[in-house]
């Protein structure tokens, strides 16, 4: 367990440092969008590009891994929507709650964390999930939000807009370009490789620090009349996580459990799913919710505060749940594969 904590603790500690820096106003609020842009358009694409050309194409686009992850993800979406609707959550909010319950922070957090924990071979399965969630899961939940929100006529337009947003995101293109470079056996010029390496090495710390700042911005810090909230009053404002606990439990417990069980079923059926790939896929599902879902929720007019609470709660709890699950899986997983 100490070996796993030695890997996971720095990652979560950087999130905490970002939160603290934003709270102390050492990181101004207007600087956070700039950090996000740096990670999204420069550092993280460089990281994924580097992994893309170093990872076999068959691993990056493994149909068995993609199929397993998508089936489980859509099952989590369906269960989350049904559970939320039974609790009286409006349809649009239920759909985005489902997205945040099924969409792990695989880009900003998952790739560097799981590679540090499991080795470079984990990059392929994690990148599979990035593509699946950005293109498929997000589009399905956007369509559900429009249909269940009483705007069914706009569902098709919303899905097309979501797909256009996914295609305008640099991450899938970085993955594809890296895969192409690797498949063709190309060698980039040394200066270009140096630039890519510098940006890629910056991706993990800046992304994690930014997540912490984003989480601070997502929570209320003033009262109804704009007065600052002291620690005790702030705790009472941030405390009402009970209404979103079902989504948090789906994200941190059921999602990885279903991936693990589904993978074991595929292995029992004789399908070529390796133990290492299944371990990486399961731990990806156990990551906290993706912080960028709050931006998507705001764009479509759903309850952003509710989604922010899910993201915040899942991130706070994931340090213990992810580390514990990683310890159990690394011990329980058969060797080899």
Tab-separated table of C-alpha atoms in Angstrom:
chain	number	residue	atom	x	y	z
A	1	UNK	CA	0.000	0.000	0.000
A	2	UNK	CA	2.857	2.396	0.765
A	3	UNK	CA	4.203	1.923	-2.768
A	4	UNK	CA	0.814	2.837	-4.261
A	5	UNK	CA	0.391	5.830	-1.954
A	6	UNK	CA	3.849	7.034	-2.931
A	7	UNK	CA	2.498	7.332	-6.497
A	8	UNK	CA	-1.058	8.545	-5.855
A	9	UNK	CA	-0.337	11.016	-3.034
A	10	UNK	CA	1.655	13.526	-5.137
A	11	UNK	CA	-1.094	13.615	-7.764
A	12	UNK	CA	-3.851	14.395	-5.268
A	13	UNK	CA	-1.513	16.714	-3.351
A	14	UNK	CA	-1.067	18.843	-6.484
A	15	UNK	CA	-4.853	19.138	-6.755
A	16	UNK	CA	-4.957	20.259	-3.127
A	17	UNK	CA	-2.192	22.808	-3.783
A	18	UNK	CA	-4.165	24.236	-6.701
A	19	UNK	CA	-7.251	24.484	-4.498
A	20	UNK	CA	-5.223	26.181	-1.738
A	21	UNK	CA	-3.584	28.608	-4.166
A	22	UNK	CA	-6.981	29.641	-5.531
A	23	UNK	CA	-8.420	29.941	-2.023
A	24	UNK	CA	-5.522	32.157	-0.902
A	25	UNK	CA	-5.821	34.116	-4.160
A	26	UNK	CA	-2.204	33.319	-4.993
A	27	UNK	CA	-3.696	32.124	-8.274
A	28	UNK	CA	-6.125	34.805	-9.482
A	29	UNK	CA	-9.469	33.576	-10.733
A	30	UNK	CA	-8.891	35.123	-14.140
A	31	UNK	CA	-5.683	33.081	-14.526
A	32	UNK	CA	-7.477	29.723	-14.356
A	33	UNK	CA	-8.910	29.836	-17.914
A	34	UNK	CA	-5.391	30.540	-19.176
A	35	UNK	CA	-4.001	27.507	-17.361
A	36	UNK	CA	-6.849	25.413	-18.739
A	37	UNK	CA	-6.045	26.594	-22.261
A	38	UNK	CA	-2.355	25.821	-21.823
A	39	UNK	CA	-3.131	22.268	-20.704
A	40	UNK	CA	-5.871	21.640	-23.269
A	41	UNK	CA	-4.192	23.120	-26.349
A	42	UNK	CA	-0.488	22.631	-25.688
A	43	UNK	CA	0.675	20.410	-22.810
A	44	UNK	CA	-1.863	17.570	-22.867
A	45	UNK	CA	-1.878	17.214	-26.692
A	46	UNK	CA	1.926	16.955	-26.532
A	47	UNK	CA	1.654	14.261	-23.851
A	48	UNK	CA	-0.911	12.280	-25.848
A	49	UNK	CA	1.100	12.766	-29.040
A	50	UNK	CA	4.151	11.317	-27.320
A	51	UNK	CA	2.237	8.347	-25.960
A	52	UNK	CA	0.561	7.932	-29.343
A	53	UNK	CA	3.760	7.368	-31.267
A	54	UNK	CA	5.207	5.135	-28.536
A	55	UNK	CA	2.137	2.895	-28.196
A	56	UNK	CA	1.167	0.234	-30.759
A	57	UNK	CA	-1.897	1.243	-32.791
A	58	UNK	CA	-3.643	-2.018	-31.906
A	59	UNK	CA	-3.437	-1.015	-28.243
A	60	UNK	CA	-4.614	2.546	-28.815
A	61	UNK	CA	-7.701	1.457	-30.747
A	62	UNK	CA	-8.425	-1.972	-29.260
A	63	UNK	CA	-12.068	-2.720	-30.229
A	64	UNK	CA	-12.507	-5.140	-27.327
A	65	UNK	CA	-11.420	-2.544	-24.768
A	66	UNK	CA	-13.496	0.151	-26.432
A	67	UNK	CA	-16.552	-2.085	-26.584
A	68	UNK	CA	-16.297	-3.135	-22.940
A	69	UNK	CA	-15.764	0.428	-21.733
A	70	UNK	CA	-18.605	1.863	-23.821
A	71	UNK	CA	-21.130	-0.817	-22.825
A	72	UNK	CA	-20.354	-0.315	-19.140
A	73	UNK	CA	-20.333	3.466	-19.479
A	74	UNK	CA	-23.725	3.529	-21.168
A	75	UNK	CA	-25.084	1.161	-18.506
A	76	UNK	CA	-23.882	3.589	-15.816
A	77	UNK	CA	-25.530	6.455	-17.720
A	78	UNK	CA	-28.846	4.602	-17.888
A	79	UNK	CA	-28.775	3.606	-14.245
A	80	UNK	CA	-27.806	7.110	-13.147
A	81	UNK	CA	-30.604	8.740	-15.151
A	82	UNK	CA	-33.189	6.274	-13.831
A	83	UNK	CA	-32.003	6.719	-10.241
A	84	UNK	CA	-31.990	10.515	-10.508
A	85	UNK	CA	-35.450	10.637	-12.121
A	86	UNK	CA	-36.802	8.426	-9.339
A	87	UNK	CA	-35.493	11.025	-6.867
A	88	UNK	CA	-37.264	13.825	-8.721
A	89	UNK	CA	-34.231	15.324	-10.492
A	90	UNK	CA	-35.238	17.195	-13.692
A	91	UNK	CA	-34.446	15.345	-16.908
A	92	UNK	CA	-31.710	17.638	-18.204
A	93	UNK	CA	-29.927	17.698	-14.853
A	94	UNK	CA	-30.254	13.915	-14.562
A	95	UNK	CA	-28.554	13.489	-17.954
A	96	UNK	CA	-25.568	15.645	-17.039
A	97	UNK	CA	-25.377	13.975	-13.635
A	98	UNK	CA	-25.149	10.701	-15.551
A	99	UNK	CA	-22.355	12.074	-17.706
A	100	UNK	CA	-20.324	13.131	-14.703
A	101	UNK	CA	-20.988	9.706	-13.127
A	102	UNK	CA	-19.625	7.904	-16.191
A	103	UNK	CA	-16.869	10.262	-17.399
A	104	UNK	CA	-13.621	9.883	-15.395
A	105	UNK	CA	-10.862	12.459	-15.378
A	106	UNK	CA	-8.874	10.308	-17.778
A	107	UNK	CA	-7.276	13.136	-19.751
A	108	UNK	CA	-6.001	15.629	-17.196
A	109	UNK	CA	-5.370	13.039	-14.497
A	110	UNK	CA	-5.684	9.454	-15.716
A	111	UNK	CA	-2.952	9.233	-18.350
A	112	UNK	CA	-0.067	10.508	-16.187
A	113	UNK	CA	-1.302	8.839	-12.991
A	114	UNK	CA	-1.842	5.372	-14.443
A	115	UNK	CA	1.364	5.442	-16.445
A	116	UNK	CA	3.236	6.353	-13.240
A	117	UNK	CA	1.407	3.597	-11.366
A	118	UNK	CA	1.351	0.776	-13.931
A	119	UNK	CA	3.962	1.695	-16.517
A	120	UNK	CA	3.839	2.910	-20.153
A	121	UNK	CA	1.657	-0.013	-21.262
A	122	UNK	CA	-1.272	1.579	-19.385
A	123	UNK	CA	-1.345	4.518	-21.818
A	124	UNK	CA	-3.204	2.610	-24.548
A	125	UNK	CA	-6.256	1.573	-22.488
A	126	UNK	CA	-6.531	5.018	-20.886
A	127	UNK	CA	-6.382	6.768	-24.258
A	128	UNK	CA	-9.144	4.423	-25.477
A	129	UNK	CA	-11.391	5.780	-22.740
A	130	UNK	CA	-10.560	9.402	-23.611
A	131	UNK	CA	-11.817	8.850	-27.152
A	132	UNK	CA	-14.902	6.913	-26.024
A	133	UNK	CA	-16.037	9.495	-23.477
A	134	UNK	CA	-15.319	12.575	-25.558
A	135	UNK	CA	-17.100	11.319	-28.666
A	136	UNK	CA	-19.754	8.777	-27.597
A	137	UNK	CA	-20.660	9.160	-23.913
A	138	UNK	CA	-20.796	12.950	-24.055
A	139	UNK	CA	-22.961	12.955	-27.196
A	140	UNK	CA	-25.406	10.430	-25.726
A	141	UNK	CA	-25.802	12.436	-22.510
A	142	UNK	CA	-26.235	15.721	-24.378
A	143	UNK	CA	-28.983	14.117	-26.465
A	144	UNK	CA	-30.632	12.765	-23.309
A	145	UNK	CA	-30.486	16.182	-21.680
A	146	UNK	CA	-32.359	17.704	-24.596
A	147	UNK	CA	-34.903	14.881	-24.886
A	148	UNK	CA	-35.602	14.551	-21.149
A	149	UNK	CA	-35.564	18.309	-20.692
A	150	UNK	CA	-38.563	18.680	-22.974
A	151	UNK	CA	-36.503	19.839	-25.927
A	152	UNK	CA	-36.610	16.679	-27.977
A	153	UNK	CA	-36.702	18.574	-31.265
A	154	UNK	CA	-33.274	19.982	-30.425
A	155	UNK	CA	-31.695	16.650	-29.468
A	156	UNK	CA	-30.260	15.982	-32.926
A	157	UNK	CA	-28.855	19.496	-33.205
A	158	UNK	CA	-27.385	19.196	-29.709
A	159	UNK	CA	-25.664	15.909	-30.579
A	160	UNK	CA	-24.219	17.415	-33.751
A	161	UNK	CA	-22.989	20.387	-31.744
A	162	UNK	CA	-21.452	18.035	-29.188
A	163	UNK	CA	-19.718	16.057	-31.937
A	164	UNK	CA	-18.408	19.250	-33.508
A	165	UNK	CA	-17.072	20.250	-30.105
A	166	UNK	CA	-15.343	16.874	-29.713
A	167	UNK	CA	-13.797	17.154	-33.184
A	168	UNK	CA	-12.605	20.697	-32.481
A	169	UNK	CA	-10.890	19.434	-29.318
A	170	UNK	CA	-7.151	18.970	-29.974
A	171	UNK	CA	-6.878	15.787	-27.893
A	172	UNK	CA	-8.327	13.271	-30.412
A	173	UNK	CA	-6.214	14.821	-33.171
A	174	UNK	CA	-3.082	14.561	-31.038
A	175	UNK	CA	-3.844	10.892	-30.371
A	176	UNK	CA	-4.468	10.234	-34.069
A	177	UNK	CA	-1.330	12.072	-35.188
A	178	UNK	CA	0.780	10.238	-32.643
A	179	UNK	CA	-0.659	6.902	-33.749
A	180	UNK	CA	0.079	7.764	-37.394
A	181	UNK	CA	3.674	8.739	-36.607
A	182	UNK	CA	4.165	5.504	-34.698
A	183	UNK	CA	2.515	3.327	-37.355
A	184	UNK	CA	4.667	4.820	-40.117
A	185	UNK	CA	7.812	4.592	-38.028
A	186	UNK	CA	8.577	8.267	-38.543
A	187	UNK	CA	11.198	10.142	-36.565
A	188	UNK	CA	10.492	13.767	-35.695
A	189	UNK	CA	13.360	16.248	-35.951
A	190	UNK	CA	15.282	16.573	-32.690
A	191	UNK	CA	14.170	20.183	-32.004
A	192	UNK	CA	10.505	19.215	-32.504
A	193	UNK	CA	10.896	16.219	-30.220
A	194	UNK	CA	12.466	18.493	-27.603
A	195	UNK	CA	9.514	20.896	-27.743
A	196	UNK	CA	7.030	18.026	-27.475
A	197	UNK	CA	8.898	16.584	-24.486
A	198	UNK	CA	9.012	19.918	-22.656
A	199	UNK	CA	5.286	20.479	-23.131
A	200	UNK	CA	4.423	16.876	-22.283
A	201	UNK	CA	6.434	16.986	-19.066
A	202	UNK	CA	4.484	20.097	-18.013
A	203	UNK	CA	1.076	18.514	-18.655
A	204	UNK	CA	0.683	16.521	-15.457
A	205	UNK	CA	1.616	19.113	-12.783
A	206	UNK	CA	-0.156	22.010	-14.479
A	207	UNK	CA	-3.289	19.945	-15.180
A	208	UNK	CA	-3.556	18.712	-11.600
A	209	UNK	CA	-2.902	22.171	-10.165
A	210	UNK	CA	-5.591	23.560	-12.472
A	211	UNK	CA	-8.116	20.922	-11.374
A	212	UNK	CA	-7.707	22.125	-7.790
A	213	UNK	CA	-8.260	25.747	-8.807
A	214	UNK	CA	-11.318	24.790	-10.849
A	215	UNK	CA	-12.781	22.934	-7.868
A	216	UNK	CA	-12.308	26.027	-5.698
A	217	UNK	CA	-14.091	28.185	-8.266
A	218	UNK	CA	-16.956	25.684	-8.451
A	219	UNK	CA	-17.889	26.077	-4.771
A	220	UNK	CA	-19.665	29.108	-3.239
A	221	UNK	CA	-17.536	31.373	-1.056
A	222	UNK	CA	-19.950	34.196	-0.225
A	223	UNK	CA	-23.339	34.297	1.447
A	224	UNK	CA	-26.633	35.359	-0.048
A	225	UNK	CA	-25.697	39.039	0.358
A	226	UNK	CA	-22.102	38.718	-0.855
A	227	UNK	CA	-20.495	38.531	2.586
A	228	UNK	CA	-17.401	36.288	2.955
A	229	UNK	CA	-18.052	32.887	4.478
A	230	UNK	CA	-15.990	31.770	7.441
A	231	UNK	CA	-14.787	28.163	7.684
A	232	UNK	CA	-17.835	26.920	9.610
A	233	UNK	CA	-20.396	28.644	7.405
A	234	UNK	CA	-18.516	27.551	4.302
A	235	UNK	CA	-18.619	23.968	5.531
A	236	UNK	CA	-22.398	24.232	5.814
A	237	UNK	CA	-22.639	25.534	2.251
A	238	UNK	CA	-20.364	22.902	0.742
A	239	UNK	CA	-21.755	20.125	2.959
A	240	UNK	CA	-25.018	19.249	1.152
A	241	UNK	CA	-23.497	16.420	-0.837
A	242	UNK	CA	-26.204	13.951	0.184
A	243	UNK	CA	-28.383	14.596	-2.912
A	244	UNK	CA	-25.486	13.753	-5.248
A	245	UNK	CA	-24.054	10.783	-3.339
A	246	UNK	CA	-25.715	8.279	-5.709
A	247	UNK	CA	-23.774	9.716	-8.654
A	248	UNK	CA	-20.561	9.768	-6.612
A	249	UNK	CA	-21.040	6.116	-5.642
A	250	UNK	CA	-21.760	5.190	-9.244
A	251	UNK	CA	-18.556	6.903	-10.348
A	252	UNK	CA	-16.169	5.628	-7.705
A	253	UNK	CA	-17.612	2.185	-6.914
A	254	UNK	CA	-20.061	0.788	-9.458
A	255	UNK	CA	-18.325	1.999	-12.622
A	256	UNK	CA	-14.989	0.265	-11.893
A	257	UNK	CA	-16.787	-2.796	-10.476
A	258	UNK	CA	-18.759	-3.262	-13.696
A	259	UNK	CA	-15.662	-2.807	-15.845
A	260	UNK	CA	-13.768	-5.380	-13.795
A	261	UNK	CA	-16.651	-7.872	-13.809
A	262	UNK	CA	-17.288	-7.375	-17.529
A	263	UNK	CA	-13.616	-7.860	-18.320
A	264	UNK	CA	-13.462	-11.041	-16.286
A	265	UNK	CA	-16.540	-12.324	-18.127
A	266	UNK	CA	-14.863	-11.633	-21.473
A	267	UNK	CA	-11.731	-13.431	-20.318
A	268	UNK	CA	-13.798	-16.404	-19.152
A	269	UNK	CA	-15.377	-16.499	-22.618
A	270	UNK	CA	-11.906	-16.864	-24.113
A	271	UNK	CA	-11.618	-13.384	-25.619
A	272	UNK	CA	-8.124	-11.848	-25.818
A	273	UNK	CA	-8.287	-9.308	-23.019
A	274	UNK	CA	-5.058	-9.131	-21.066
A	275	UNK	CA	-4.907	-8.724	-17.304
A	276	UNK	CA	-2.747	-5.600	-17.542
A	277	UNK	CA	-5.175	-3.914	-19.945
A	278	UNK	CA	-8.153	-4.807	-17.747
A	279	UNK	CA	-6.369	-3.465	-14.675
A	280	UNK	CA	-5.657	-0.150	-16.425
A	281	UNK	CA	-9.232	0.094	-17.714
A	282	UNK	CA	-10.708	-0.615	-14.273
A	283	UNK	CA	-8.538	1.958	-12.531
A	284	UNK	CA	-9.438	4.509	-15.200
A	285	UNK	CA	-13.110	3.954	-14.376
A	286	UNK	CA	-12.265	4.450	-10.676
A	287	UNK	CA	-10.894	7.971	-11.257
A	288	UNK	CA	-12.911	10.962	-10.027
A	289	UNK	CA	-15.300	12.749	-12.369
A	290	UNK	CA	-13.935	14.855	-15.222
A	291	UNK	CA	-13.815	18.521	-14.255
A	292	UNK	CA	-14.595	19.741	-17.783
A	293	UNK	CA	-18.138	18.334	-17.607
A	294	UNK	CA	-19.115	21.389	-15.553
A	295	UNK	CA	-18.288	23.597	-18.549
A	296	UNK	CA	-20.429	21.424	-20.823
A	297	UNK	CA	-23.266	21.556	-18.308
A	298	UNK	CA	-23.119	25.339	-18.226
A	299	UNK	CA	-23.191	25.504	-22.026
A	300	UNK	CA	-26.462	23.558	-22.159
A	301	UNK	CA	-28.148	25.373	-19.284
A	302	UNK	CA	-28.306	22.511	-16.771
A	303	UNK	CA	-27.599	22.667	-13.038
A	304	UNK	CA	-23.864	23.423	-12.997
A	305	UNK	CA	-23.737	23.640	-9.187
A	306	UNK	CA	-25.057	20.088	-8.882
A	307	UNK	CA	-22.448	18.754	-11.304
A	308	UNK	CA	-19.717	20.721	-9.518
A	309	UNK	CA	-20.695	19.079	-6.226
A	310	UNK	CA	-20.394	15.633	-7.817
A	311	UNK	CA	-16.968	16.488	-9.229
A	312	UNK	CA	-15.786	17.939	-5.923
A	313	UNK	CA	-17.071	15.037	-3.811
A	314	UNK	CA	-15.686	12.387	-6.170
A	315	UNK	CA	-12.279	14.088	-6.188
A	316	UNK	CA	-12.163	14.363	-2.394
A	317	UNK	CA	-13.160	10.730	-1.889
A	318	UNK	CA	-11.104	9.299	-4.759
A	319	UNK	CA	-7.811	9.598	-2.931
A	320	UNK	CA	-8.934	6.880	-0.522
A	321	UNK	CA	-11.160	4.882	-2.890
A	322	UNK	CA	-8.745	4.889	-5.840
A	323	UNK	CA	-5.696	4.071	-3.712
A	324	UNK	CA	-7.544	1.274	-1.911
A	325	UNK	CA	-8.882	-0.219	-5.138
A	326	UNK	CA	-5.454	-0.014	-6.780
A	327	UNK	CA	-3.937	-1.843	-3.818
A	328	UNK	CA	-6.578	-4.576	-3.975
A	329	UNK	CA	-6.449	-5.001	-7.751
A	330	UNK	CA	-2.661	-5.094	-7.964
A	331	UNK	CA	-2.683	-7.794	-5.284
A	332	UNK	CA	-5.647	-9.759	-6.670
A	333	UNK	CA	-4.846	-9.542	-10.399
A	334	UNK	CA	-3.234	-12.649	-11.845
A	335	UNK	CA	0.297	-12.155	-13.037
A	336	UNK	CA	1.005	-11.973	-16.740
A	337	UNK	CA	-1.288	-10.936	-19.608
